[in-house]
Short mmCIF file of N, CA, C and O in Angstrom, two decimals:
data_model
loop_
_atom_site.label_atom_id
_atom_site.label_comp_id
_atom_site.label_asym_id
_atom_site.label_seq_id
_atom_site.Cartn_x
_atom_site.Cartn_y
_atom_site.Cartn_z
N MET A 1 24.69 34.14 65.34
CA MET A 1 23.99 33.05 64.69
C MET A 1 24.80 32.63 63.49
O MET A 1 25.14 33.41 62.62
N SER A 2 25.14 31.37 63.42
CA SER A 2 25.93 30.91 62.28
C SER A 2 25.04 30.63 61.09
O SER A 2 23.87 30.30 61.22
N ALA A 3 25.60 30.76 59.92
CA ALA A 3 24.82 30.62 58.69
C ALA A 3 24.52 29.16 58.36
O ALA A 3 23.62 28.87 57.58
N ASN A 4 25.21 28.21 58.96
CA ASN A 4 25.01 26.81 58.59
C ASN A 4 23.93 26.11 59.40
O ASN A 4 23.66 24.94 59.18
N LYS A 5 23.30 26.77 60.37
CA LYS A 5 22.24 26.12 61.14
C LYS A 5 20.99 25.89 60.32
O LYS A 5 20.34 24.87 60.46
N GLY A 6 20.61 26.81 59.49
CA GLY A 6 19.45 26.63 58.64
C GLY A 6 18.13 27.02 59.30
O GLY A 6 17.09 27.01 58.68
N TRP A 7 18.13 27.35 60.56
CA TRP A 7 16.92 27.73 61.28
C TRP A 7 17.10 29.13 61.83
O TRP A 7 18.17 29.51 62.29
N TRP A 8 16.01 29.88 61.84
CA TRP A 8 16.06 31.20 62.44
C TRP A 8 15.86 31.06 63.93
O TRP A 8 15.00 30.35 64.39
N GLU A 9 16.69 31.73 64.69
CA GLU A 9 16.55 31.74 66.14
C GLU A 9 16.34 33.17 66.59
O GLU A 9 16.95 34.09 66.05
N PRO A 10 15.46 33.37 67.59
CA PRO A 10 15.23 34.74 68.06
C PRO A 10 16.50 35.28 68.73
O PRO A 10 17.32 34.51 69.23
N PRO A 11 16.66 36.58 68.75
CA PRO A 11 17.81 37.17 69.42
C PRO A 11 17.85 36.79 70.89
O PRO A 11 16.84 36.41 71.48
N GLU A 12 19.01 36.92 71.49
CA GLU A 12 19.21 36.57 72.90
C GLU A 12 18.24 37.36 73.78
O GLU A 12 18.08 38.56 73.62
N GLY A 13 17.56 36.68 74.68
CA GLY A 13 16.64 37.35 75.60
C GLY A 13 15.21 37.43 75.11
O GLY A 13 14.33 37.83 75.85
N GLU A 14 14.93 37.08 73.87
CA GLU A 14 13.56 37.10 73.35
C GLU A 14 13.01 35.69 73.30
O GLU A 14 13.74 34.73 73.10
N ASP A 15 11.68 35.58 73.47
CA ASP A 15 11.03 34.29 73.41
C ASP A 15 10.84 33.85 71.96
O ASP A 15 10.70 34.68 71.06
N GLY A 16 10.82 32.55 71.76
CA GLY A 16 10.48 32.01 70.45
C GLY A 16 8.97 32.03 70.27
O GLY A 16 8.22 32.45 71.15
N ALA A 17 8.51 31.58 69.12
CA ALA A 17 7.08 31.62 68.82
C ALA A 17 6.29 30.71 69.77
O ALA A 17 5.21 31.08 70.23
N TYR A 18 6.83 29.53 70.07
CA TYR A 18 6.12 28.59 70.93
C TYR A 18 6.00 29.14 72.36
O TYR A 18 4.93 29.06 72.97
N GLU A 19 7.08 29.69 72.89
CA GLU A 19 7.05 30.25 74.24
C GLU A 19 6.10 31.45 74.30
O GLU A 19 5.38 31.65 75.27
N LYS A 20 6.10 32.25 73.25
CA LYS A 20 5.22 33.41 73.21
C LYS A 20 3.76 32.96 73.18
O LYS A 20 2.90 33.54 73.85
N LEU A 21 3.46 31.90 72.40
CA LEU A 21 2.10 31.37 72.35
C LEU A 21 1.66 30.84 73.71
O LEU A 21 0.54 31.10 74.16
N LEU A 22 2.55 30.12 74.39
CA LEU A 22 2.22 29.61 75.72
C LEU A 22 1.98 30.74 76.72
O LEU A 22 1.05 30.69 77.53
N ARG A 23 2.79 31.78 76.66
CA ARG A 23 2.63 32.91 77.56
C ARG A 23 1.31 33.63 77.31
O ARG A 23 0.56 33.94 78.24
N LYS A 24 0.98 33.84 76.04
CA LYS A 24 -0.28 34.51 75.70
C LYS A 24 -1.47 33.66 76.09
O LYS A 24 -2.52 34.17 76.50
N THR A 25 -1.34 32.34 75.97
CA THR A 25 -2.42 31.43 76.35
C THR A 25 -2.66 31.50 77.85
O THR A 25 -3.81 31.47 78.30
N ARG A 26 -1.59 31.60 78.64
CA ARG A 26 -1.76 31.73 80.08
C ARG A 26 -2.40 33.06 80.45
O ARG A 26 -3.19 33.14 81.39
N GLU A 27 -2.06 34.13 79.72
CA GLU A 27 -2.61 35.45 80.02
C GLU A 27 -4.09 35.53 79.66
O GLU A 27 -4.88 36.10 80.40
N SER A 28 -4.46 35.02 78.50
CA SER A 28 -5.86 35.06 78.07
C SER A 28 -6.21 33.71 77.44
O SER A 28 -5.98 33.50 76.25
N PRO A 29 -6.77 32.80 78.23
CA PRO A 29 -6.98 31.43 77.77
C PRO A 29 -8.06 31.26 76.71
O PRO A 29 -8.12 30.22 76.07
N LEU A 30 -8.90 32.25 76.48
CA LEU A 30 -9.98 32.09 75.51
C LEU A 30 -9.56 32.43 74.09
O LEU A 30 -10.31 32.15 73.15
N VAL A 31 -8.40 33.01 73.90
CA VAL A 31 -7.94 33.33 72.55
C VAL A 31 -7.72 32.05 71.72
O VAL A 31 -8.22 31.97 70.59
N PRO A 32 -7.03 31.04 72.24
CA PRO A 32 -6.91 29.80 71.45
C PRO A 32 -8.26 29.11 71.22
O PRO A 32 -8.46 28.49 70.18
N VAL A 33 -9.17 29.25 72.18
CA VAL A 33 -10.51 28.67 72.01
C VAL A 33 -11.22 29.36 70.85
O VAL A 33 -11.84 28.71 69.99
N GLY A 34 -11.14 30.68 70.80
CA GLY A 34 -11.76 31.42 69.71
C GLY A 34 -11.13 31.11 68.37
O GLY A 34 -11.82 30.96 67.36
N LEU A 35 -9.81 30.99 68.35
CA LEU A 35 -9.12 30.63 67.12
C LEU A 35 -9.52 29.24 66.66
O LEU A 35 -9.79 29.01 65.48
N GLY A 36 -9.60 28.30 67.59
CA GLY A 36 -10.01 26.94 67.24
C GLY A 36 -11.44 26.88 66.74
O GLY A 36 -11.75 26.18 65.78
N ALA A 37 -12.34 27.64 67.40
CA ALA A 37 -13.73 27.66 66.96
C ALA A 37 -13.86 28.29 65.58
O ALA A 37 -14.62 27.81 64.73
N CYS A 38 -13.09 29.33 65.33
CA CYS A 38 -13.11 29.99 64.02
C CYS A 38 -12.65 29.01 62.94
O CYS A 38 -13.29 28.90 61.88
N LEU A 39 -11.58 28.30 63.21
CA LEU A 39 -11.08 27.32 62.23
C LEU A 39 -12.04 26.15 62.05
O LEU A 39 -12.21 25.65 60.94
N ALA A 40 -12.69 25.73 63.14
CA ALA A 40 -13.65 24.63 63.06
C ALA A 40 -14.87 25.02 62.21
O ALA A 40 -15.33 24.23 61.38
N VAL A 41 -15.37 26.23 62.41
CA VAL A 41 -16.51 26.69 61.61
C VAL A 41 -16.13 26.78 60.15
O VAL A 41 -16.88 26.33 59.27
N ALA A 42 -14.97 27.34 59.88
CA ALA A 42 -14.53 27.47 58.49
C ALA A 42 -14.35 26.09 57.84
O ALA A 42 -14.76 25.87 56.70
N ALA A 43 -13.75 25.15 58.58
CA ALA A 43 -13.55 23.81 58.03
C ALA A 43 -14.89 23.11 57.78
O ALA A 43 -15.08 22.45 56.75
N TYR A 44 -15.83 23.26 58.71
CA TYR A 44 -17.14 22.63 58.54
C TYR A 44 -17.87 23.20 57.34
O TYR A 44 -18.46 22.47 56.55
N ARG A 45 -17.84 24.53 57.21
CA ARG A 45 -18.55 25.16 56.09
C ARG A 45 -17.90 24.81 54.75
O ARG A 45 -18.59 24.67 53.74
N ILE A 46 -16.61 24.68 54.72
CA ILE A 46 -15.94 24.26 53.49
C ILE A 46 -16.28 22.81 53.18
O ILE A 46 -16.50 22.43 52.02
N PHE A 47 -16.35 21.98 54.23
CA PHE A 47 -16.74 20.58 54.05
C PHE A 47 -18.16 20.47 53.50
O PHE A 47 -18.44 19.62 52.66
N ARG A 48 -19.05 21.35 53.94
CA ARG A 48 -20.45 21.33 53.49
C ARG A 48 -20.67 22.10 52.19
O ARG A 48 -21.81 22.34 51.80
N LEU A 49 -19.62 22.49 51.53
CA LEU A 49 -19.72 23.30 50.32
C LEU A 49 -20.53 22.60 49.23
O LEU A 49 -21.34 23.23 48.55
N LYS A 50 -20.36 21.31 49.07
CA LYS A 50 -21.08 20.57 48.02
C LYS A 50 -22.57 20.47 48.31
O LYS A 50 -23.37 20.38 47.39
N ALA A 51 -22.96 20.48 49.59
CA ALA A 51 -24.36 20.28 49.96
C ALA A 51 -25.06 21.62 50.22
O ALA A 51 -26.02 21.67 50.97
N ARG A 52 -24.62 22.68 49.60
CA ARG A 52 -25.21 23.98 49.87
C ARG A 52 -26.54 24.18 49.17
O ARG A 52 -27.24 25.14 49.43
N GLY A 53 -26.88 23.30 48.25
CA GLY A 53 -28.16 23.39 47.55
C GLY A 53 -28.14 24.50 46.52
O GLY A 53 -27.13 24.75 45.87
N PRO A 54 -29.27 25.21 46.39
CA PRO A 54 -29.36 26.24 45.35
C PRO A 54 -28.71 27.57 45.75
O PRO A 54 -28.78 28.54 45.00
N THR A 55 -28.10 27.62 46.93
CA THR A 55 -27.48 28.86 47.40
C THR A 55 -26.27 29.21 46.54
O THR A 55 -25.46 28.35 46.21
N LYS A 56 -26.14 30.49 46.21
CA LYS A 56 -24.98 30.93 45.44
C LYS A 56 -23.70 30.76 46.25
O LYS A 56 -23.73 30.81 47.49
N MET A 57 -22.60 30.61 45.56
CA MET A 57 -21.30 30.44 46.20
C MET A 57 -20.96 31.67 47.05
O MET A 57 -20.45 31.54 48.17
N SER A 58 -21.23 32.87 46.54
CA SER A 58 -20.87 34.08 47.27
C SER A 58 -21.64 34.18 48.59
O SER A 58 -21.08 34.57 49.62
N ILE A 59 -22.90 33.81 48.57
CA ILE A 59 -23.71 33.84 49.79
C ILE A 59 -23.20 32.82 50.80
O ILE A 59 -23.11 33.09 52.00
N HIS A 60 -22.83 31.64 50.31
CA HIS A 60 -22.28 30.60 51.19
C HIS A 60 -20.98 31.09 51.85
O HIS A 60 -20.77 30.88 53.04
N LEU A 61 -20.12 31.73 51.07
CA LEU A 61 -18.86 32.22 51.62
C LEU A 61 -19.08 33.36 52.61
O LEU A 61 -18.38 33.47 53.61
N ILE A 62 -20.06 34.21 52.35
CA ILE A 62 -20.37 35.29 53.29
C ILE A 62 -20.87 34.71 54.61
O ILE A 62 -20.47 35.15 55.68
N HIS A 63 -21.73 33.71 54.54
CA HIS A 63 -22.24 33.07 55.75
C HIS A 63 -21.10 32.40 56.52
O HIS A 63 -21.08 32.42 57.76
N THR A 64 -20.17 31.79 55.80
CA THR A 64 -19.01 31.17 56.45
C THR A 64 -18.18 32.21 57.18
O THR A 64 -17.78 32.02 58.32
N ARG A 65 -17.92 33.33 56.52
CA ARG A 65 -17.13 34.39 57.13
C ARG A 65 -17.82 34.96 58.36
O ARG A 65 -17.19 35.17 59.40
N VAL A 66 -19.11 35.19 58.28
CA VAL A 66 -19.85 35.75 59.41
C VAL A 66 -19.85 34.78 60.59
O VAL A 66 -19.66 35.19 61.75
N ALA A 67 -20.03 33.51 60.34
CA ALA A 67 -20.03 32.52 61.43
C ALA A 67 -18.64 32.43 62.08
O ALA A 67 -18.53 32.37 63.32
N ALA A 68 -17.59 32.45 61.28
CA ALA A 68 -16.24 32.38 61.83
C ALA A 68 -15.93 33.65 62.63
O ALA A 68 -15.33 33.58 63.72
N GLN A 69 -16.34 34.80 62.14
CA GLN A 69 -16.11 36.05 62.86
C GLN A 69 -16.91 36.08 64.16
O GLN A 69 -16.44 36.62 65.17
N ALA A 70 -18.11 35.53 64.15
CA ALA A 70 -18.91 35.48 65.37
C ALA A 70 -18.22 34.67 66.46
O ALA A 70 -18.23 35.05 67.63
N CYS A 71 -17.60 33.57 66.07
CA CYS A 71 -16.86 32.77 67.05
C CYS A 71 -15.67 33.55 67.61
O CYS A 71 -15.41 33.53 68.82
N ALA A 72 -14.94 34.22 66.75
CA ALA A 72 -13.78 34.99 67.19
C ALA A 72 -14.19 36.15 68.09
O ALA A 72 -13.61 36.37 69.15
N VAL A 73 -15.22 36.90 67.71
CA VAL A 73 -15.68 38.03 68.52
C VAL A 73 -16.26 37.54 69.85
O VAL A 73 -16.05 38.15 70.90
N GLY A 74 -16.97 36.42 69.82
CA GLY A 74 -17.50 35.85 71.05
C GLY A 74 -16.40 35.46 72.01
O GLY A 74 -16.49 35.71 73.23
N ALA A 75 -15.32 34.87 71.51
CA ALA A 75 -14.20 34.51 72.37
C ALA A 75 -13.52 35.76 72.92
O ALA A 75 -13.11 35.78 74.09
N ILE A 76 -13.41 36.81 72.11
CA ILE A 76 -12.81 38.05 72.60
C ILE A 76 -13.67 38.65 73.70
O ILE A 76 -13.15 39.12 74.73
N MET A 77 -14.98 38.64 73.52
CA MET A 77 -15.88 39.19 74.54
C MET A 77 -15.83 38.37 75.83
O MET A 77 -15.78 38.93 76.92
N LEU A 78 -15.82 37.05 75.71
CA LEU A 78 -15.70 36.22 76.91
C LEU A 78 -14.37 36.45 77.61
O LEU A 78 -14.31 36.47 78.85
N GLY A 79 -13.32 36.63 76.84
CA GLY A 79 -12.01 36.93 77.42
C GLY A 79 -12.01 38.26 78.15
O GLY A 79 -11.41 38.39 79.22
N ALA A 80 -12.68 39.26 77.59
CA ALA A 80 -12.75 40.56 78.25
C ALA A 80 -13.54 40.47 79.55
O ALA A 80 -13.14 41.05 80.57
N VAL A 81 -14.65 39.74 79.54
CA VAL A 81 -15.44 39.56 80.76
C VAL A 81 -14.63 38.80 81.80
O VAL A 81 -14.63 39.15 82.99
N TYR A 82 -13.91 37.77 81.39
CA TYR A 82 -13.08 36.99 82.31
C TYR A 82 -11.99 37.87 82.93
O TYR A 82 -11.74 37.82 84.13
N THR A 83 -11.35 38.71 82.12
CA THR A 83 -10.30 39.59 82.63
C THR A 83 -10.87 40.61 83.59
O THR A 83 -10.27 40.88 84.65
N MET A 84 -12.03 41.18 83.26
CA MET A 84 -12.65 42.14 84.16
C MET A 84 -13.02 41.48 85.49
O MET A 84 -12.79 42.05 86.57
N TYR A 85 -13.55 40.26 85.44
CA TYR A 85 -13.91 39.55 86.67
C TYR A 85 -12.66 39.24 87.50
O TYR A 85 -12.66 39.42 88.71
N ARG A 86 -11.60 38.79 86.84
CA ARG A 86 -10.36 38.46 87.54
C ARG A 86 -9.77 39.70 88.21
O ARG A 86 -9.36 39.65 89.36
N ASP A 87 -9.75 40.82 87.50
CA ASP A 87 -9.22 42.06 88.07
C ASP A 87 -10.10 42.55 89.22
O ASP A 87 -9.60 43.03 90.24
N TYR A 88 -11.41 42.43 89.07
CA TYR A 88 -12.33 42.85 90.13
C TYR A 88 -12.16 41.99 91.37
O TYR A 88 -12.13 42.51 92.49
N SER A 89 -12.03 40.69 91.20
CA SER A 89 -11.87 39.81 92.36
C SER A 89 -10.54 40.06 93.06
O SER A 89 -10.46 40.01 94.29
N LYS A 90 -9.48 40.35 92.31
CA LYS A 90 -8.19 40.69 92.93
C LYS A 90 -8.29 41.99 93.71
O LYS A 90 -7.76 42.12 94.81
N ARG A 91 -8.99 42.98 93.14
CA ARG A 91 -9.12 44.27 93.79
C ARG A 91 -9.93 44.15 95.06
O ARG A 91 -9.58 44.73 96.09
N THR A 92 -11.03 43.39 95.03
CA THR A 92 -11.84 43.23 96.25
C THR A 92 -11.08 42.45 97.31
O THR A 92 -11.21 42.75 98.50
N ALA A 93 -10.28 41.46 96.91
CA ALA A 93 -9.50 40.71 97.88
C ALA A 93 -8.42 41.62 98.51
O ALA A 93 -8.16 41.54 99.71
N ARG A 94 -7.83 42.49 97.70
CA ARG A 94 -6.82 43.41 98.21
C ARG A 94 -7.47 44.44 99.13
O ARG A 94 -6.91 44.78 100.18
N ASP A 95 -8.67 44.93 98.78
CA ASP A 95 -9.37 45.90 99.62
C ASP A 95 -9.77 45.26 100.95
O ASP A 95 -9.73 45.91 101.99
N ALA A 96 -10.18 44.00 100.91
CA ALA A 96 -10.56 43.30 102.15
C ALA A 96 -9.33 43.07 103.03
O ALA A 96 -9.42 43.10 104.26
N GLY A 97 -8.18 42.86 102.42
CA GLY A 97 -6.94 42.67 103.18
C GLY A 97 -6.43 43.94 103.80
O GLY A 97 -5.75 43.93 104.82
N ASP A 98 -6.75 45.10 103.21
CA ASP A 98 -6.32 46.39 103.74
C ASP A 98 -7.09 46.78 104.99
O ASP A 98 -6.60 47.53 105.82
N LYS A 99 -8.31 46.30 105.14
CA LYS A 99 -9.15 46.69 106.28
C LYS A 99 -8.78 45.98 107.54
O LYS A 99 -8.11 45.17 107.80
#
């Protein structure tokens, strides 16, 4: 890698960040959905910060964190169920082919 390029490039044979993200998205498609939902909840709650009424700031931030975490955990759980279903359907198809 020459010093005058100005950009970091991964070593030969390794994927860059974009390729790695695409590969991970193909392997488990609900991870980007969970990340997007988490960011959307956080953005909405920050947007609604002025209209929180008499609620303390700390309580508002705790509720924001809990809602964002719920979206992330929900996406992880859906991804786990999807993976289990996909593996089960492959196994049953393979077992049916063996008979």
